[in-house]
Amino acid sequence: MKILITGAGGRLGAALMREYQRKFEVTGFNHAQLDLSNPDQIRERIGTASFDVLINAAAFTSVDLCETQRNQAFQINAEAPRLLAEICRDKDAKLIHFSTDYVFDGKKRAPYTEEDEANPISVYGESKLAGEKNVLAAEGPHLVVRVSWVFGPDRPSFIDGLIKGAQENDQVDAIWPVGARLLSEVRPAH
């Protein structure tokens, strides 16, 4: 199976690259190699590549910057996933698109499920929800995976902040994150 990973330089993408390259033929694009704000570059690089599964682990994830760069957030988090889904549909390939729990408002006091109504309260959440809808609207065997608080060894993370907080305070309140390695062990079916 040939797998293509966007966001290969990020925390999740790097973990997926490490895990899958031992078992599959894997190609990855980091931000310098593929600018998701550039539709022509997406068509050129992804449209001409040969793959069975495309894993989109790339996103504009800076919640604060999304508030001031709304157009960029929607281009990368909503329009690029639409284009990726359409390319996959045309190639008869599967898209696995990673999204976020920021599509919810956080008011529910129990775990969210895919049946819960999304209600984003930030531009980041709005753009990611639009991306989910765009992916699912494209015909094809596409999958949207919502995750929260991904951490891993490739860059400073929420866990690093927790450790620092625990060293400096008697108590740390937090919602537990999901590890990039754990997510990388989810096997794409083809």
Coordinates of N, CA and C in Angstrom, one line a residue:
M1 N 0.8 -1.2 0.0 CA 0.0 0.0 0.0 C 0.9 1.2 0.0
K2 N 0.5 2.2 -0.8 CA 1.2 3.5 -0.9 C 0.5 4.5 -0.1
I3 N 1.2 5.2 0.9 CA 0.6 6.2 1.7 C 1.3 7.5 1.5
L4 N 0.5 8.6 1.4 CA 1.1 9.9 1.3 C 0.6 10.7 2.5
I5 N 1.5 11.4 3.2 CA 1.2 12.1 4.4 C 1.5 13.6 4.2
T6 N 0.5 14.4 4.4 CA 0.7 15.9 4.5 C 0.9 16.2 5.9
G7 N 1.8 17.2 6.2 CA 2.1 17.6 7.5 C 3.1 16.7 8.1
A8 N 4.0 16.2 7.3 CA 5.0 15.2 7.7 C 6.0 15.8 8.7
G9 N 6.1 17.1 8.8 CA 7.1 17.7 9.7 C 6.5 18.1 11.0
G10 N 5.2 17.9 11.2 CA 4.5 18.2 12.4 C 4.6 17.0 13.4
R11 N 4.0 17.2 14.6 CA 4.0 16.2 15.6 C 3.3 14.9 15.2
L12 N 2.1 15.0 14.7 CA 1.4 13.8 14.3 C 2.0 13.2 13.0
G13 N 2.2 14.1 12.0 CA 2.7 13.6 10.7 C 4.1 12.9 10.9
A14 N 4.9 13.4 11.7 CA 6.2 12.8 11.9 C 6.1 11.4 12.6
A15 N 5.2 11.3 13.5 CA 4.9 10.0 14.2 C 4.3 9.0 13.2
L16 N 3.4 9.5 12.3 CA 2.9 8.6 11.3 C 4.0 8.1 10.3
M17 N 4.8 9.0 9.9 CA 5.9 8.7 9.0 C 6.8 7.6 9.6
R18 N 7.2 7.8 10.9 CA 8.0 6.8 11.6 C 7.4 5.4 11.6
E19 N 6.1 5.4 12.0 CA 5.4 4.2 12.2 C 5.1 3.5 10.9
Y20 N 4.6 4.2 9.9 CA 4.2 3.5 8.7 C 5.3 3.2 7.7
Q21 N 6.5 3.9 7.8 CA 7.5 3.6 6.8 C 8.1 2.2 7.0
R22 N 7.9 1.6 8.2 CA 8.4 0.3 8.4 C 7.5 -0.8 7.7
K23 N 6.3 -0.4 7.4 CA 5.3 -1.4 6.9 C 4.8 -1.1 5.5
F24 N 4.9 0.2 5.1 CA 4.3 0.6 3.8 C 5.2 1.4 3.0
E25 N 4.9 1.7 1.8 CA 5.6 2.7 1.0 C 5.0 4.0 1.3
V26 N 5.8 4.9 1.9 CA 5.3 6.1 2.5 C 6.1 7.3 1.9
T27 N 5.3 8.3 1.5 CA 5.9 9.6 1.1 C 5.3 10.7 1.9
G28 N 6.1 11.6 2.4 CA 5.6 12.7 3.2 C 5.9 14.1 2.7
F29 N 5.1 15.0 2.9 CA 5.3 16.4 2.5 C 5.2 17.2 3.8
N30 N 6.3 18.0 4.1 CA 6.2 19.0 5.2 C 5.7 20.3 4.6
H31 N 5.6 21.3 5.5 CA 5.1 22.6 5.0 C 6.0 23.2 3.9
A32 N 7.3 23.1 4.0 CA 8.2 23.7 3.0 C 8.0 23.0 1.7
Q33 N 7.6 21.7 1.7 CA 7.4 21.0 0.4 C 6.0 21.1 -0.2
L34 N 5.1 21.4 0.7 CA 3.7 21.6 0.2 C 3.0 22.6 1.0
D35 N 2.7 23.7 0.4 CA 2.0 24.8 1.0 C 0.5 24.7 0.8
L36 N -0.3 24.3 1.8 CA -1.7 24.0 1.6 C -2.5 25.3 1.4
S37 N -1.9 26.4 1.4 CA -2.6 27.7 1.1 C -2.5 27.9 -0.4
N38 N -1.8 27.0 -1.1 CA -1.6 27.2 -2.6 C -2.3 26.1 -3.4
P39 N -3.5 26.3 -3.8 CA -4.2 25.2 -4.5 C -3.5 24.6 -5.8
D40 N -2.8 25.5 -6.5 CA -2.1 25.0 -7.7 C -1.0 24.1 -7.3
Q41 N -0.3 24.4 -6.2 CA 0.8 23.5 -5.7 C 0.2 22.2 -5.2
I42 N -0.9 22.2 -4.6 CA -1.6 21.0 -4.1 C -1.9 20.1 -5.3
R43 N -2.5 20.7 -6.3 CA -2.9 20.0 -7.6 C -1.6 19.4 -8.2
E44 N -0.6 20.2 -8.3 CA 0.7 19.7 -8.9 C 1.3 18.6 -8.1
R45 N 1.5 18.7 -6.8 CA 2.2 17.7 -6.0 C 1.4 16.5 -5.7
I46 N 0.1 16.7 -5.2 CA -0.7 15.6 -4.8 C -1.4 15.0 -6.0
G47 N -1.9 15.8 -6.9 CA -2.6 15.3 -8.1 C -1.7 14.4 -9.0
T48 N -0.4 14.6 -9.0 CA 0.4 13.8 -9.8 C 1.1 12.7 -9.1
A49 N 0.9 12.6 -7.8 CA 1.5 11.5 -7.0 C 0.7 10.2 -7.1
S50 N 1.3 9.1 -6.8 CA 0.7 7.8 -6.8 C 0.5 7.4 -5.4
F51 N -0.7 7.1 -5.0 CA -0.9 6.7 -3.6 C -2.3 6.0 -3.5
D52 N -2.4 5.2 -2.4 CA -3.7 4.5 -2.1 C -4.5 5.2 -1.0
V53 N -3.7 5.8 -0.1 CA -4.3 6.5 1.1 C -3.5 7.8 1.3
L54 N -4.2 8.9 1.5 CA -3.6 10.2 1.8 C -4.1 10.5 3.2
I55 N -3.1 10.7 4.1 CA -3.4 11.1 5.5 C -3.0 12.6 5.6
N56 N -4.1 13.4 5.9 CA -3.9 14.9 6.0 C -3.7 15.2 7.5
A57 N -2.4 15.3 7.9 CA -2.1 15.6 9.3 C -1.7 17.1 9.4
A58 N -1.9 17.8 8.3 CA -1.4 19.2 8.2 C -2.6 20.1 8.5
A59 N -2.3 21.3 9.2 CA -3.4 22.3 9.5 C -2.7 23.6 9.9
F60 N -3.5 24.6 9.9 CA -3.1 25.9 10.5 C -3.7 25.8 11.9
T61 N -2.8 25.4 12.9 CA -3.2 25.1 14.2 C -3.1 26.2 15.3
S62 N -2.5 27.3 14.9 CA -2.4 28.4 15.9 C -3.7 29.0 16.1
V63 N -4.4 28.7 17.2 CA -5.7 29.2 17.5 C -5.7 30.7 17.5
D64 N -4.8 31.3 18.1 CA -4.7 32.8 18.2 C -4.5 33.4 16.8
L65 N -3.6 32.9 16.0 CA -3.3 33.4 14.7 C -4.5 33.3 13.8
C66 N -5.3 32.2 13.9 CA -6.5 32.0 13.1 C -7.5 33.1 13.3
E67 N -7.5 33.7 14.5 CA -8.5 34.8 14.8 C -8.1 36.0 14.0
T68 N -6.8 36.3 13.7 CA -6.4 37.4 13.0 C -6.1 37.1 11.5
Q69 N -6.0 35.9 11.2 CA -5.8 35.5 9.8 C -6.8 34.5 9.3
R70 N -8.1 35.0 9.4 CA -9.2 34.1 9.1 C -9.2 33.5 7.7
N71 N -8.8 34.3 6.6 CA -8.8 33.8 5.3 C -7.8 32.7 5.1
Q72 N -6.6 32.8 5.8 CA -5.5 31.8 5.7 C -6.0 30.6 6.4
A73 N -6.7 30.7 7.6 CA -7.2 29.6 8.3 C -8.2 28.8 7.5
F74 N -9.1 29.5 6.8 CA -10.1 28.7 6.0 C -9.5 28.1 4.8
Q75 N -8.5 28.8 4.2 CA -7.8 28.2 3.0 C -7.1 26.9 3.4
I76 N -6.4 26.9 4.5 CA -5.6 25.7 4.9 C -6.5 24.6 5.5
N77 N -7.4 25.1 6.4 CA -8.2 24.1 7.2 C -9.5 23.7 6.6
A78 N -10.0 24.4 5.6 CA -11.2 24.0 4.9 C -11.1 23.8 3.4
E79 N -10.5 24.7 2.7 CA -10.5 24.6 1.3 C -9.4 23.6 0.8
A80 N -8.3 23.5 1.5 CA -7.3 22.5 1.1 C -7.8 21.1 1.3
P81 N -8.5 20.8 2.5 CA -9.0 19.5 2.6 C -10.1 19.1 1.6
R82 N -10.9 20.1 1.1 CA -11.8 19.9 0.1 C -11.1 19.4 -1.2
L83 N -10.0 20.1 -1.5 CA -9.2 19.8 -2.7 C -8.6 18.4 -2.6
L84 N -8.0 18.2 -1.4 CA -7.4 16.8 -1.2 C -8.5 15.7 -1.3
A85 N -9.7 15.9 -0.8 CA -10.7 14.9 -0.9 C -11.1 14.7 -2.4
E86 N -11.2 15.8 -3.1 CA -11.6 15.7 -4.5 C -10.5 15.0 -5.3
I87 N -9.2 15.3 -5.0 CA -8.1 14.6 -5.7 C -8.2 13.1 -5.4
C88 N -8.4 12.8 -4.1 CA -8.5 11.4 -3.7 C -9.7 10.7 -4.4
R89 N -10.8 11.3 -4.4 CA -12.0 10.8 -5.1 C -11.6 10.4 -6.6
D90 N -11.0 11.4 -7.2 CA -10.7 11.2 -8.6 C -9.6 10.1 -8.9
K91 N -8.8 9.9 -7.9 CA -7.8 8.8 -7.9 C -8.2 7.5 -7.4
D92 N -9.5 7.4 -6.9 CA -10.0 6.3 -6.2 C -9.2 5.9 -5.0
A93 N -8.7 6.9 -4.3 CA -7.9 6.7 -3.1 C -8.7 7.2 -1.8
K94 N -8.3 6.7 -0.7 CA -8.9 7.1 0.6 C -8.2 8.3 1.2
L95 N -9.0 9.2 1.8 CA -8.4 10.3 2.5 C -8.8 10.1 4.0
I96 N -7.7 10.2 4.9 CA -7.9 10.2 6.3 C -7.5 11.6 6.7
H97 N -8.5 12.4 7.2 CA -8.3 13.8 7.5 C -8.5 14.0 9.0
F98 N -7.4 14.6 9.6 CA -7.4 14.8 11.1 C -8.1 16.2 11.4
S99 N -9.0 16.2 12.3 CA -9.6 17.4 12.8 C -9.4 17.6 14.3
T100 N -10.3 18.3 14.9 CA -10.1 18.7 16.3 C -11.3 18.8 17.1
D101 N -11.2 18.7 18.4 CA -12.3 18.9 19.3 C -12.7 20.3 19.4
Y102 N -12.0 21.2 18.8 CA -12.3 22.7 18.8 C -13.6 22.9 17.9
V103 N -14.1 21.9 17.3 CA -15.4 22.1 16.6 C -16.5 22.1 17.6
F104 N -16.3 21.8 18.9 CA -17.3 21.9 19.9 C -17.0 23.1 20.8
D105 N -18.1 23.5 21.5 CA -17.9 24.7 22.4 C -17.4 24.4 23.8
G106 N -17.3 23.1 24.1 CA -16.7 22.8 25.4 C -17.7 22.8 26.6
K107 N -19.0 23.0 26.3 CA -20.0 23.1 27.4 C -20.4 21.8 27.9
K108 N -20.3 20.7 27.1 CA -20.8 19.4 27.5 C -19.8 18.9 28.6
R109 N -20.4 18.3 29.6 CA -19.6 17.8 30.7 C -19.4 16.3 30.7
A110 N -19.5 15.7 29.5 CA -19.2 14.3 29.2 C -18.5 14.3 27.9
P111 N -17.9 13.1 27.6 CA -17.1 13.0 26.4 C -18.1 13.3 25.1
Y112 N -17.5 13.9 24.2 CA -18.2 14.2 22.9 C -18.2 12.9 22.1
T113 N -19.3 12.8 21.3 CA -19.3 11.7 20.3 C -19.5 12.3 18.9
E114 N -19.4 11.5 17.9 CA -19.6 12.1 16.5 C -21.1 12.5 16.3
E115 N -22.0 12.0 17.1 CA -23.4 12.4 17.0 C -23.7 13.8 17.6
D116 N -22.8 14.3 18.4 CA -23.0 15.6 19.1 C -22.9 16.7 18.1
E117 N -23.8 17.7 18.2 CA -23.8 18.9 17.3 C -22.5 19.7 17.6
A118 N -21.8 20.0 16.5 CA -20.7 20.9 16.6 C -21.1 22.4 16.8
N119 N -20.3 23.1 17.5 CA -20.6 24.5 17.8 C -19.3 25.2 18.1
P120 N -18.5 25.5 17.1 CA -17.2 26.1 17.3 C -17.3 27.5 17.9
I121 N -16.4 27.9 18.7 CA -16.4 29.2 19.3 C -15.2 30.0 18.9
S122 N -14.4 29.5 17.9 CA -13.2 30.2 17.4 C -13.1 30.1 15.9
V123 N -12.4 30.9 15.3 CA -12.1 30.8 13.9 C -11.4 29.5 13.6
Y124 N -10.5 29.1 14.4 CA -9.9 27.8 14.2 C -10.9 26.7 14.2
G125 N -11.8 26.6 15.2 CA -12.8 25.6 15.2 C -13.8 25.7 14.0
E126 N -14.1 26.9 13.6 CA -15.0 27.1 12.5 C -14.3 26.5 11.2
S127 N -13.0 26.9 11.0 CA -12.3 26.5 9.8 C -12.2 24.9 9.8
K128 N -11.9 24.3 10.9 CA -11.7 22.9 10.9 C -13.1 22.2 10.7
L129 N -14.2 22.7 11.2 CA -15.5 22.1 11.0 C -15.8 22.2 9.5
A130 N -15.5 23.4 8.9 CA -15.8 23.5 7.4 C -14.9 22.5 6.7
G131 N -13.7 22.3 7.1 CA -12.9 21.3 6.4 C -13.5 19.9 6.6
E132 N -14.0 19.5 7.7 CA -14.7 18.2 7.9 C -15.8 18.1 6.9
K133 N -16.7 19.1 6.9 CA -17.8 19.1 6.0 C -17.4 18.9 4.5
N134 N -16.3 19.6 4.2 CA -15.9 19.6 2.8 C -15.3 18.2 2.4
V135 N -14.6 17.6 3.4 CA -14.1 16.2 3.1 C -15.3 15.2 3.0
L136 N -16.2 15.3 3.9 CA -17.3 14.4 3.9 C -18.3 14.6 2.7
A137 N -18.3 15.8 2.2 CA -19.2 16.1 1.0 C -18.6 15.6 -0.3
A138 N -17.3 15.4 -0.3 CA -16.7 14.8 -1.5 C -17.0 13.3 -1.5
E139 N -17.4 12.8 -2.7 CA -17.7 11.4 -2.7 C -16.4 10.6 -2.6
G140 N -16.5 9.6 -1.8 CA -15.3 8.7 -1.7 C -15.3 8.1 -0.3
P141 N -14.4 7.2 -0.1 CA -14.3 6.5 1.2 C -13.4 7.3 2.2
H142 N -13.8 8.5 2.5 CA -13.0 9.4 3.3 C -13.4 9.3 4.8
L143 N -12.4 9.6 5.6 CA -12.6 9.4 7.1 C -12.1 10.7 7.7
V144 N -12.9 11.2 8.7 CA -12.5 12.4 9.5 C -12.3 11.9 10.9
V145 N -11.1 12.2 11.4 CA -10.8 11.8 12.8 C -10.6 13.0 13.6
R146 N -11.4 13.1 14.7 CA -11.3 14.3 15.6 C -10.4 13.9 16.8
V147 N -9.4 14.7 17.0 CA -8.5 14.4 18.2 C -8.3 15.7 19.0
S148 N -7.7 15.5 20.2 CA -7.5 16.6 21.1 C -6.1 16.5 21.8
W149 N -5.5 17.6 21.9 CA -4.2 17.6 22.7 C -3.2 16.5 22.3
V150 N -2.9 16.5 21.0 CA -1.9 15.6 20.5 C -0.5 16.0 21.1
F151 N 0.3 15.0 21.6 CA 1.6 15.3 22.0 C 2.6 14.2 21.5
G152 N 3.8 14.5 21.5 CA 4.8 13.6 21.0 C 6.2 14.2 21.2
P153 N 7.2 13.4 20.8 CA 8.6 13.8 21.0 C 9.2 14.9 20.0
D154 N 8.4 15.2 19.0 CA 9.0 16.1 18.0 C 9.0 17.6 18.2
R155 N 8.3 18.0 19.2 CA 8.3 19.5 19.5 C 7.6 19.7 20.8
P156 N 7.9 20.8 21.4 CA 7.3 21.1 22.8 C 5.7 21.0 22.7
S157 N 5.1 20.5 23.7 CA 3.7 20.2 23.7 C 3.0 20.5 25.0
F158 N 1.8 20.3 25.0 CA 0.9 20.4 26.2 C 1.5 19.6 27.4
I159 N 2.0 18.4 27.1 CA 2.6 17.6 28.2 C 3.8 18.3 28.8
D160 N 4.6 18.9 28.0 CA 5.8 19.7 28.5 C 5.3 20.8 29.4
G161 N 4.2 21.4 29.0 CA 3.6 22.5 29.9 C 3.1 21.9 31.2
L162 N 2.5 20.7 31.1 CA 2.0 20.1 32.3 C 3.2 19.8 33.3
I163 N 4.2 19.3 32.7 CA 5.4 18.9 33.6 C 5.9 20.2 34.2
K164 N 6.1 21.2 33.4 CA 6.6 22.5 34.0 C 5.6 23.0 35.1
G165 N 4.3 23.0 34.8 CA 3.3 23.4 35.8 C 3.4 22.6 37.1
A166 N 3.6 21.3 36.9 CA 3.7 20.4 38.1 C 5.0 20.7 38.9
Q167 N 6.0 21.1 38.2 CA 7.3 21.5 39.0 C 7.1 22.8 39.7
E168 N 6.3 23.7 39.2 CA 6.2 25.0 39.8 C 4.9 25.2 40.7
N169 N 4.0 24.2 40.6 CA 2.8 24.4 41.4 C 2.4 23.1 42.2
D170 N 1.6 23.2 43.2 CA 1.1 22.1 43.9 C 0.0 21.3 43.2
Q171 N -0.7 22.0 42.3 CA -1.8 21.4 41.7 C -1.9 21.8 40.2
V172 N -2.2 20.9 39.3 CA -2.3 21.3 37.9 C -3.7 20.7 37.4
D173 N -4.5 21.5 36.9 CA -5.8 21.0 36.3 C -5.6 20.9 34.8
A174 N -6.1 19.8 34.2 CA -5.9 19.6 32.8 C -6.8 18.5 32.3
I175 N -7.1 18.5 31.0 CA -7.8 17.5 30.3 C -6.7 16.7 29.6
W176 N -6.7 15.3 29.7 CA -5.7 14.5 29.2 C -5.6 14.4 27.7
P177 N -4.4 14.6 27.1 CA -4.2 14.6 25.7 C -4.1 13.2 25.1
V178 N -4.1 13.1 23.8 CA -3.9 11.9 23.0 C -2.5 11.9 22.4
G179 N -1.8 10.8 22.6 CA -0.4 10.7 22.0 C -0.4 10.5 20.5
A180 N 0.6 11.1 19.9 CA 0.8 11.0 18.5 C 1.1 9.5 18.1
R181 N 1.9 8.9 18.9 CA 2.3 7.5 18.6 C 1.0 6.6 18.7
L182 N 0.2 6.8 19.6 CA -1.1 6.0 19.7 C -1.9 6.2 18.4
L183 N -2.0 7.5 18.0 CA -2.8 7.7 16.8 C -2.1 7.1 15.6
S184 N -0.8 7.1 15.6 CA -0.1 6.5 14.4 C -0.3 5.0 14.3
E185 N -0.7 4.4 15.4 CA -0.9 3.0 15.4 C -2.3 2.6 14.8
V186 N -3.1 3.6 14.5 CA -4.4 3.3 13.8 C -4.1 3.0 12.4
R187 N -4.5 1.8 12.0 CA -4.1 1.3 10.6 C -5.1 1.6 9.6
P188 N -4.7 2.2 8.5 CA -5.6 2.5 7.4 C -6.0 1.2 6.7
A189 N -7.3 1.0 6.5 CA -7.7 -0.2 5.7 C -7.9 0.1 4.3
H190 N -7.5 -0.8 3.4 CA -7.6 -0.5 2.0 C -8.0 -1.7 1.3

